[in-house]
Amino acid sequence: MSGSRTVQARTRVRALWRRLRDLPFVGVAVRLGDRILWAREITRSGLVDVPFYAAQRGWKHGGLRRATWDYVFRGFRHGLSPNPLFDELVA
């Protein structure tokens, strides 16, 4: 597959993925998949400062997985930040 065909195929897949989010039942699974992929990428990025995030949540202890999953499923909606240098409004 040439470069332009690859780009076109990705564009079509992304458009389909966006449309699926709005469908009943299927949309729930697609949005959950989005969160799982987002959590995986955040974990791999090294972006999460666990002690900083745990302090925002009032946790005495917290691991990388707990902090990442909490951020992806709850924290970002509450304006929390995975590290002191990250600003959700700019990202």
PDB file of N, CA and C in Angstrom:
ATOM      1  N   MET A   1       0.841  -1.171   0.000  1.00  0.00           N
ATOM      2  CA  MET A   1       0.000   0.000   0.000  1.00  0.00           C
ATOM      3  C   MET A   1       0.888   1.236   0.000  1.00  0.00           C
ATOM      4  N   SER A   2       0.597   2.180  -0.884  1.00  0.00           N
ATOM      5  CA  SER A   2       1.408   3.390  -0.946  1.00  0.00           C
ATOM      6  C   SER A   2       1.072   4.309   0.214  1.00  0.00           C
ATOM      7  N   GLY A   3       1.896   5.340   0.381  1.00  0.00           N
ATOM      8  CA  GLY A   3       1.715   6.264   1.497  1.00  0.00           C
ATOM      9  C   GLY A   3       0.374   6.958   1.498  1.00  0.00           C
ATOM     10  N   SER A   4      -0.078   7.439   0.330  1.00  0.00           N
ATOM     11  CA  SER A   4      -1.348   8.163   0.279  1.00  0.00           C
ATOM     12  C   SER A   4      -2.531   7.223   0.530  1.00  0.00           C
ATOM     13  N   ARG A   5      -2.422   5.986   0.066  1.00  0.00           N
ATOM     14  CA  ARG A   5      -3.499   5.026   0.328  1.00  0.00           C
ATOM     15  C   ARG A   5      -3.577   4.688   1.806  1.00  0.00           C
ATOM     16  N   THR A   6      -2.427   4.591   2.446  1.00  0.00           N
ATOM     17  CA  THR A   6      -2.395   4.315   3.881  1.00  0.00           C
ATOM     18  C   THR A   6      -3.066   5.444   4.648  1.00  0.00           C
ATOM     19  N   VAL A   7      -2.756   6.673   4.272  1.00  0.00           N
ATOM     20  CA  VAL A   7      -3.357   7.834   4.933  1.00  0.00           C
ATOM     21  C   VAL A   7      -4.864   7.840   4.713  1.00  0.00           C
ATOM     22  N   GLN A   8      -5.300   7.560   3.504  1.00  0.00           N
ATOM     23  CA  GLN A   8      -6.734   7.523   3.204  1.00  0.00           C
ATOM     24  C   GLN A   8      -7.433   6.423   4.005  1.00  0.00           C
ATOM     25  N   ALA A   9      -6.811   5.271   4.119  1.00  0.00           N
ATOM     26  CA  ALA A   9      -7.400   4.163   4.882  1.00  0.00           C
ATOM     27  C   ALA A   9      -7.523   4.538   6.354  1.00  0.00           C
ATOM     28  N   ARG A  10      -6.489   5.163   6.902  1.00  0.00           N
ATOM     29  CA  ARG A  10      -6.544   5.588   8.304  1.00  0.00           C
ATOM     30  C   ARG A  10      -7.636   6.619   8.514  1.00  0.00           C
ATOM     31  N   THR A  11      -7.774   7.532   7.570  1.00  0.00           N
ATOM     32  CA  THR A  11      -8.799   8.564   7.661  1.00  0.00           C
ATOM     33  C   THR A  11     -10.190   7.935   7.683  1.00  0.00           C
ATOM     34  N   ARG A  12     -10.406   6.937   6.844  1.00  0.00           N
ATOM     35  CA  ARG A  12     -11.704   6.257   6.809  1.00  0.00           C
ATOM     36  C   ARG A  12     -11.972   5.499   8.110  1.00  0.00           C
ATOM     37  N   VAL A  13     -10.956   4.837   8.628  1.00  0.00           N
ATOM     38  CA  VAL A  13     -11.118   4.093   9.880  1.00  0.00           C
ATOM     39  C   VAL A  13     -11.436   5.051  11.024  1.00  0.00           C
ATOM     40  N   ARG A  14     -10.735   6.176  11.083  1.00  0.00           N
ATOM     41  CA  ARG A  14     -11.004   7.156  12.149  1.00  0.00           C
ATOM     42  C   ARG A  14     -12.412   7.724  12.040  1.00  0.00           C
ATOM     43  N   ALA A  15     -12.869   8.003  10.820  1.00  0.00           N
ATOM     44  CA  ALA A  15     -14.224   8.521  10.628  1.00  0.00           C
ATOM     45  C   ALA A  15     -15.251   7.493  11.083  1.00  0.00           C
ATOM     46  N   LEU A  16     -15.044   6.235  10.746  1.00  0.00           N
ATOM     47  CA  LEU A  16     -15.946   5.163  11.178  1.00  0.00           C
ATOM     48  C   LEU A  16     -15.954   5.058  12.701  1.00  0.00           C
ATOM     49  N   TRP A  17     -14.767   5.106  13.307  1.00  0.00           N
ATOM     50  CA  TRP A  17     -14.644   5.019  14.766  1.00  0.00           C
ATOM     51  C   TRP A  17     -15.438   6.146  15.423  1.00  0.00           C
ATOM     52  N   ARG A  18     -15.346   7.373  14.883  1.00  0.00           N
ATOM     53  CA  ARG A  18     -16.088   8.513  15.441  1.00  0.00           C
ATOM     54  C   ARG A  18     -17.595   8.301  15.318  1.00  0.00           C
ATOM     55  N   ARG A  19     -18.051   7.776  14.193  1.00  0.00           N
ATOM     56  CA  ARG A  19     -19.486   7.520  14.013  1.00  0.00           C
ATOM     57  C   ARG A  19     -19.980   6.427  14.960  1.00  0.00           C
ATOM     58  N   LEU A  20     -19.157   5.422  15.186  1.00  0.00           N
ATOM     59  CA  LEU A  20     -19.560   4.326  16.075  1.00  0.00           C
ATOM     60  C   LEU A  20     -19.789   4.796  17.509  1.00  0.00           C
ATOM     61  N   ARG A  21     -19.067   5.841  17.926  1.00  0.00           N
ATOM     62  CA  ARG A  21     -19.227   6.359  19.290  1.00  0.00           C
ATOM     63  C   ARG A  21     -20.659   6.815  19.565  1.00  0.00           C
ATOM     64  N   ASP A  22     -21.362   7.237  18.530  1.00  0.00           N
ATOM     65  CA  ASP A  22     -22.715   7.770  18.705  1.00  0.00           C
ATOM     66  C   ASP A  22     -23.811   6.708  18.662  1.00  0.00           C
ATOM     67  N   LEU A  23     -23.465   5.482  18.340  1.00  0.00           N
ATOM     68  CA  LEU A  23     -24.473   4.425  18.242  1.00  0.00           C
ATOM     69  C   LEU A  23     -24.815   3.852  19.614  1.00  0.00           C
ATOM     70  N   PRO A  24     -26.107   3.525  19.828  1.00  0.00           N
ATOM     71  CA  PRO A  24     -26.470   2.892  21.093  1.00  0.00           C
ATOM     72  C   PRO A  24     -25.755   1.542  21.229  1.00  0.00           C
ATOM     73  N   PHE A  25     -25.422   1.180  22.406  1.00  0.00           N
ATOM     74  CA  PHE A  25     -24.759  -0.078  22.761  1.00  0.00           C
ATOM     75  C   PHE A  25     -23.327  -0.145  22.229  1.00  0.00           C
ATOM     76  N   VAL A  26     -23.151  -0.029  20.926  1.00  0.00           N
ATOM     77  CA  VAL A  26     -21.812  -0.078  20.330  1.00  0.00           C
ATOM     78  C   VAL A  26     -20.983   1.099  20.824  1.00  0.00           C
ATOM     79  N   GLY A  27     -21.594   2.259  20.930  1.00  0.00           N
ATOM     80  CA  GLY A  27     -20.889   3.462  21.366  1.00  0.00           C
ATOM     81  C   GLY A  27     -20.263   3.322  22.737  1.00  0.00           C
ATOM     82  N   VAL A  28     -20.956   2.629  23.629  1.00  0.00           N
ATOM     83  CA  VAL A  28     -20.428   2.413  24.986  1.00  0.00           C
ATOM     84  C   VAL A  28     -19.119   1.638  24.907  1.00  0.00           C
ATOM     85  N   ALA A  29     -19.105   0.589  24.109  1.00  0.00           N
ATOM     86  CA  ALA A  29     -17.893  -0.230  23.968  1.00  0.00           C
ATOM     87  C   ALA A  29     -16.778   0.552  23.299  1.00  0.00           C
ATOM     88  N   VAL A  30     -17.114   1.350  22.305  1.00  0.00           N
ATOM     89  CA  VAL A  30     -16.098   2.141  21.596  1.00  0.00           C
ATOM     90  C   VAL A  30     -15.498   3.182  22.537  1.00  0.00           C
ATOM     91  N   ARG A  31     -16.341   3.855  23.312  1.00  0.00           N
ATOM     92  CA  ARG A  31     -15.818   4.857  24.253  1.00  0.00           C
ATOM     93  C   ARG A  31     -14.959   4.216  25.327  1.00  0.00           C
ATOM     94  N   LEU A  32     -15.332   3.015  25.790  1.00  0.00           N
ATOM     95  CA  LEU A  32     -14.507   2.290  26.752  1.00  0.00           C
ATOM     96  C   LEU A  32     -13.158   1.938  26.116  1.00  0.00           C
ATOM     97  N   GLY A  33     -13.197   1.485  24.871  1.00  0.00           N
ATOM     98  CA  GLY A  33     -11.958   1.197  24.142  1.00  0.00           C
ATOM     99  C   GLY A  33     -11.072   2.418  24.026  1.00  0.00           C
ATOM    100  N   ASP A  34     -11.693   3.576  23.779  1.00  0.00           N
ATOM    101  CA  ASP A  34     -10.931   4.828  23.716  1.00  0.00           C
ATOM    102  C   ASP A  34     -10.191   5.072  25.025  1.00  0.00           C
ATOM    103  N   ARG A  35     -10.891   4.884  26.141  1.00  0.00           N
ATOM    104  CA  ARG A  35     -10.288   5.125  27.454  1.00  0.00           C
ATOM    105  C   ARG A  35      -9.149   4.150  27.733  1.00  0.00           C
ATOM    106  N   ILE A  36      -9.338   2.909  27.354  1.00  0.00           N
ATOM    107  CA  ILE A  36      -8.294   1.908  27.574  1.00  0.00           C
ATOM    108  C   ILE A  36      -7.053   2.254  26.762  1.00  0.00           C
ATOM    109  N   LEU A  37      -7.244   2.638  25.507  1.00  0.00           N
ATOM    110  CA  LEU A  37      -6.095   3.032  24.669  1.00  0.00           C
ATOM    111  C   LEU A  37      -5.433   4.290  25.215  1.00  0.00           C
ATOM    112  N   TRP A  38      -6.230   5.227  25.675  1.00  0.00           N
ATOM    113  CA  TRP A  38      -5.710   6.466  26.243  1.00  0.00           C
ATOM    114  C   TRP A  38      -4.873   6.154  27.483  1.00  0.00           C
ATOM    115  N   ALA A  39      -5.381   5.296  28.363  1.00  0.00           N
ATOM    116  CA  ALA A  39      -4.651   4.924  29.577  1.00  0.00           C
ATOM    117  C   ALA A  39      -3.328   4.243  29.230  1.00  0.00           C
ATOM    118  N   ARG A  40      -3.357   3.374  28.233  1.00  0.00           N
ATOM    119  CA  ARG A  40      -2.132   2.677  27.822  1.00  0.00           C
ATOM    120  C   ARG A  40      -1.085   3.673  27.327  1.00  0.00           C
ATOM    121  N   GLU A  41      -1.512   4.626  26.515  1.00  0.00           N
ATOM    122  CA  GLU A  41      -0.570   5.610  25.990  1.00  0.00           C
ATOM    123  C   GLU A  41      -0.026   6.522  27.086  1.00  0.00           C
ATOM    124  N   ILE A  42      -0.877   6.926  28.005  1.00  0.00           N
ATOM    125  CA  ILE A  42      -0.419   7.772  29.108  1.00  0.00           C
ATOM    126  C   ILE A  42       0.580   7.018  29.973  1.00  0.00           C
ATOM    127  N   THR A  43       0.300   5.753  30.255  1.00  0.00           N
ATOM    128  CA  THR A  43       1.217   4.939  31.063  1.00  0.00           C
ATOM    129  C   THR A  43       2.567   4.822  30.377  1.00  0.00           C
ATOM    130  N   ARG A  44       2.557   4.535  29.098  1.00  0.00           N
ATOM    131  CA  ARG A  44       3.812   4.386  28.345  1.00  0.00           C
ATOM    132  C   ARG A  44       4.590   5.693  28.213  1.00  0.00           C
ATOM    133  N   SER A  45       3.892   6.805  28.258  1.00  0.00           N
ATOM    134  CA  SER A  45       4.544   8.099  28.035  1.00  0.00           C
ATOM    135  C   SER A  45       5.451   8.528  29.189  1.00  0.00           C
ATOM    136  N   GLY A  46       5.209   7.975  30.370  1.00  0.00           N
ATOM    137  CA  GLY A  46       5.973   8.412  31.532  1.00  0.00           C
ATOM    138  C   GLY A  46       5.491   9.750  32.065  1.00  0.00           C
ATOM    139  N   LEU A  47       4.319  10.174  31.646  1.00  0.00           N
ATOM    140  CA  LEU A  47       3.765  11.474  31.982  1.00  0.00           C
ATOM    141  C   LEU A  47       3.272  11.573  33.421  1.00  0.00           C
ATOM    142  N   VAL A  48       2.881  10.454  34.012  1.00  0.00           N
ATOM    143  CA  VAL A  48       2.233  10.493  35.324  1.00  0.00           C
ATOM    144  C   VAL A  48       3.257  10.582  36.455  1.00  0.00           C
ATOM    145  N   ASP A  49       3.112  11.617  37.252  1.00  0.00           N
ATOM    146  CA  ASP A  49       3.894  11.781  38.479  1.00  0.00           C
ATOM    147  C   ASP A  49       2.998  11.260  39.606  1.00  0.00           C
ATOM    148  N   VAL A  50       3.228  10.014  39.996  1.00  0.00           N
ATOM    149  CA  VAL A  50       2.322   9.334  40.926  1.00  0.00           C
ATOM    150  C   VAL A  50       2.183  10.079  42.251  1.00  0.00           C
ATOM    151  N   PRO A  51       3.265  10.494  42.924  1.00  0.00           N
ATOM    152  CA  PRO A  51       3.076  11.215  44.190  1.00  0.00           C
ATOM    153  C   PRO A  51       2.277  12.513  44.020  1.00  0.00           C
ATOM    154  N   PHE A  52       2.512  13.234  42.934  1.00  0.00           N
ATOM    155  CA  PHE A  52       1.774  14.466  42.666  1.00  0.00           C
ATOM    156  C   PHE A  52       0.287  14.178  42.470  1.00  0.00           C
ATOM    157  N   TYR A  53      -0.013  13.170  41.659  1.00  0.00           N
ATOM    158  CA  TYR A  53      -1.414  12.840  41.392  1.00  0.00           C
ATOM    159  C   TYR A  53      -2.107  12.332  42.659  1.00  0.00           C
ATOM    160  N   ALA A  54      -1.404  11.482  43.400  1.00  0.00           N
ATOM    161  CA  ALA A  54      -1.978  10.945  44.638  1.00  0.00           C
ATOM    162  C   ALA A  54      -2.281  12.076  45.628  1.00  0.00           C
ATOM    163  N   ALA A  55      -1.428  13.079  45.681  1.00  0.00           N
ATOM    164  CA  ALA A  55      -1.660  14.219  46.579  1.00  0.00           C
ATOM    165  C   ALA A  55      -2.916  14.987  46.171  1.00  0.00           C
ATOM    166  N   GLN A  56      -3.152  15.130  44.872  1.00  0.00           N
ATOM    167  CA  GLN A  56      -4.360  15.814  44.410  1.00  0.00           C
ATOM    168  C   GLN A  56      -5.628  15.060  44.817  1.00  0.00           C
ATOM    169  N   ARG A  57      -5.528  13.728  44.839  1.00  0.00           N
ATOM    170  CA  ARG A  57      -6.685  12.887  45.173  1.00  0.00           C
ATOM    171  C   ARG A  57      -6.810  12.655  46.672  1.00  0.00           C
ATOM    172  N   GLY A  58      -5.785  13.027  47.432  1.00  0.00           N
ATOM    173  CA  GLY A  58      -5.822  12.787  48.868  1.00  0.00           C
ATOM    174  C   GLY A  58      -5.477  11.357  49.246  1.00  0.00           C
ATOM    175  N   TRP A  59      -4.798  10.658  48.356  1.00  0.00           N
ATOM    176  CA  TRP A  59      -4.401   9.274  48.616  1.00  0.00           C
ATOM    177  C   TRP A  59      -3.099   9.252  49.412  1.00  0.00           C
ATOM    178  N   LYS A  60      -2.977   8.321  50.336  1.00  0.00           N
ATOM    179  CA  LYS A  60      -1.706   8.123  51.021  1.00  0.00           C
ATOM    180  C   LYS A  60      -0.768   7.289  50.173  1.00  0.00           C
ATOM    181  N   HIS A  61      -1.349   6.377  49.392  1.00  0.00           N
ATOM    182  CA  HIS A  61      -0.555   5.503  48.530  1.00  0.00           C
ATOM    183  C   HIS A  61      -1.245   5.413  47.177  1.00  0.00           C
ATOM    184  N   GLY A  62      -0.452   5.268  46.161  1.00  0.00           N
ATOM    185  CA  GLY A  62      -1.021   5.088  44.825  1.00  0.00           C
ATOM    186  C   GLY A  62       0.064   4.638  43.879  1.00  0.00           C
ATOM    187  N   GLY A  63      -0.277   3.753  43.004  1.00  0.00           N
ATOM    188  CA  GLY A  63       0.672   3.275  42.014  1.00  0.00           C
ATOM    189  C   GLY A  63       0.405   3.918  40.668  1.00  0.00           C
ATOM    190  N   LEU A  64       1.266   3.634  39.733  1.00  0.00           N
ATOM    191  CA  LEU A  64       1.130   4.191  38.394  1.00  0.00           C
ATOM    192  C   LEU A  64      -0.191   3.779  37.757  1.00  0.00           C
ATOM    193  N   ARG A  65      -0.517   2.513  37.869  1.00  0.00           N
ATOM    194  CA  ARG A  65      -1.760   2.037  37.239  1.00  0.00           C
ATOM    195  C   ARG A  65      -2.993   2.710  37.866  1.00  0.00           C
ATOM    196  N   ARG A  66      -3.017   2.784  39.178  1.00  0.00           N
ATOM    197  CA  ARG A  66      -4.158   3.402  39.859  1.00  0.00           C
ATOM    198  C   ARG A  66      -4.286   4.864  39.451  1.00  0.00           C
ATOM    199  N   ALA A  67      -3.180   5.589  39.458  1.00  0.00           N
ATOM    200  CA  ALA A  67      -3.209   7.009  39.108  1.00  0.00           C
ATOM    201  C   ALA A  67      -3.641   7.213  37.654  1.00  0.00           C
ATOM    202  N   THR A  68      -3.114   6.410  36.752  1.00  0.00           N
ATOM    203  CA  THR A  68      -3.453   6.556  35.338  1.00  0.00           C
ATOM    204  C   THR A  68      -4.924   6.267  35.093  1.00  0.00           C
ATOM    205  N   TRP A  69      -5.409   5.158  35.616  1.00  0.00           N
ATOM    206  CA  TRP A  69      -6.815   4.785  35.397  1.00  0.00           C
ATOM    207  C   TRP A  69      -7.752   5.793  36.039  1.00  0.00           C
ATOM    208  N   ASP A  70      -7.394   6.271  37.224  1.00  0.00           N
ATOM    209  CA  ASP A  70      -8.236   7.268  37.859  1.00  0.00           C
ATOM    210  C   ASP A  70      -8.263   8.549  37.038  1.00  0.00           C
ATOM    211  N   TYR A  71      -7.118   8.963  36.529  1.00  0.00           N
ATOM    212  CA  TYR A  71      -7.067  10.175  35.703  1.00  0.00           C
ATOM    213  C   TYR A  71      -7.937  10.011  34.454  1.00  0.00           C
ATOM    214  N   VAL A  72      -7.788   8.897  33.770  1.00  0.00           N
ATOM    215  CA  VAL A  72      -8.505   8.670  32.514  1.00  0.00           C
ATOM    216  C   VAL A  72     -10.017   8.574  32.736  1.00  0.00           C
ATOM    217  N   PHE A  73     -10.440   7.924  33.804  1.00  0.00           N
ATOM    218  CA  PHE A  73     -11.871   7.711  34.004  1.00  0.00           C
ATOM    219  C   PHE A  73     -12.544   8.774  34.864  1.00  0.00           C
ATOM    220  N   ARG A  74     -11.792   9.510  35.685  1.00  0.00           N
ATOM    221  CA  ARG A  74     -12.415  10.501  36.566  1.00  0.00           C
ATOM    222  C   ARG A  74     -11.655  11.820  36.646  1.00  0.00           C
ATOM    223  N   GLY A  75     -10.360  11.708  36.867  1.00  0.00           N
ATOM    224  CA  GLY A  75      -9.556  12.874  37.219  1.00  0.00           C
ATOM    225  C   GLY A  75      -9.554  14.012  36.221  1.00  0.00           C
ATOM    226  N   PHE A  76      -9.467  13.704  34.947  1.00  0.00           N
ATOM    227  CA  PHE A  76      -9.403  14.791  33.966  1.00  0.00           C
ATOM    228  C   PHE A  76     -10.697  15.605  33.974  1.00  0.00           C
ATOM    229  N   ARG A  77     -11.824  14.954  34.301  1.00  0.00           N
ATOM    230  CA  ARG A  77     -13.104  15.668  34.365  1.00  0.00           C
ATOM    231  C   ARG A  77     -13.175  16.615  35.559  1.00  0.00           C
ATOM    232  N   HIS A  78     -12.387  16.311  36.576  1.00  0.00           N
ATOM    233  CA  HIS A  78     -12.357  17.130  37.781  1.00  0.00           C
ATOM    234  C   HIS A  78     -11.235  18.168  37.751  1.00  0.00           C
ATOM    235  N   GLY A  79     -10.574  18.287  36.602  1.00  0.00           N
ATOM    236  CA  GLY A  79      -9.514  19.274  36.471  1.00  0.00           C
ATOM    237  C   GLY A  79      -8.184  18.872  37.078  1.00  0.00           C
ATOM    238  N   LEU A  80      -8.026  17.581  37.379  1.00  0.00           N
ATOM    239  CA  LEU A  80      -6.758  17.116  37.938  1.00  0.00           C
ATOM    240  C   LEU A  80      -5.722  17.002  36.828  1.00  0.00           C
ATOM    241  N   SER A  81      -4.486  16.977  37.225  1.00  0.00           N
ATOM    242  CA  SER A  81      -3.385  16.917  36.285  1.00  0.00           C
ATOM    243  C   SER A  81      -2.485  15.733  36.628  1.00  0.00           C
ATOM    244  N   PRO A  82      -1.995  14.988  35.622  1.00  0.00           N
ATOM    245  CA  PRO A  82      -1.134  13.846  35.924  1.00  0.00           C
ATOM    246  C   PRO A  82       0.256  14.236  36.406  1.00  0.00           C
ATOM    247  N   ASN A  83       0.653  15.468  36.171  1.00  0.00           N
ATOM    248  CA  ASN A  83       1.922  15.958  36.704  1.00  0.00           C
ATOM    249  C   ASN A  83       1.870  17.474  36.783  1.00  0.00           C
ATOM    250  N   PRO A  84       2.765  18.098  37.526  1.00  0.00           N
ATOM    251  CA  PRO A  84       2.669  19.548  37.739  1.00  0.00           C
ATOM    252  C   PRO A  84       2.936  20.368  36.473  1.00  0.00           C
ATOM    253  N   LEU A  85       3.547  19.786  35.459  1.00  0.00           N
ATOM    254  CA  LEU A  85       3.861  20.524  34.234  1.00  0.00           C
ATOM    255  C   LEU A  85       2.799  20.349  33.147  1.00  0.00           C
ATOM    256  N   PHE A  86       1.781  19.564  33.423  1.00  0.00           N
ATOM    257  CA  PHE A  86       0.749  19.256  32.431  1.00  0.00           C
ATOM    258  C   PHE A  86      -0.455  20.141  32.662  1.00  0.00           C
ATOM    259  N   ASP A  87      -0.921  20.798  31.610  1.00  0.00           N
ATOM    260  CA  ASP A  87      -2.101  21.644  31.703  1.00  0.00           C
ATOM    261  C   ASP A  87      -3.131  21.152  30.697  1.00  0.00           C
ATOM    262  N   GLU A  88      -4.229  20.622  31.181  1.00  0.00           N
ATOM    263  CA  GLU A  88      -5.282  20.066  30.329  1.00  0.00           C
ATOM    264  C   GLU A  88      -5.826  21.102  29.353  1.00  0.00           C
ATOM    265  N   LEU A  89      -5.843  22.362  29.739  1.00  0.00           N
ATOM    266  CA  LEU A  89      -6.366  23.394  28.856  1.00  0.00           C
ATOM    267  C   LEU A  89      -5.484  23.650  27.645  1.00  0.00           C
ATOM    268  N   VAL A  90      -4.203  23.328  27.765  1.00  0.00           N
ATOM    269  CA  VAL A  90      -3.265  23.546  26.661  1.00  0.00           C
ATOM    270  C   VAL A  90      -3.092  22.291  25.837  1.00  0.00           C
ATOM    271  N   ALA A  91      -3.184  21.114  26.454  1.00  0.00           N
ATOM    272  CA  ALA A  91      -2.914  19.841  25.777  1.00  0.00           C
ATOM    273  C   ALA A  91      -3.874  19.510  24.711  1.00  0.00           C
TER     274      ALA A  91
END
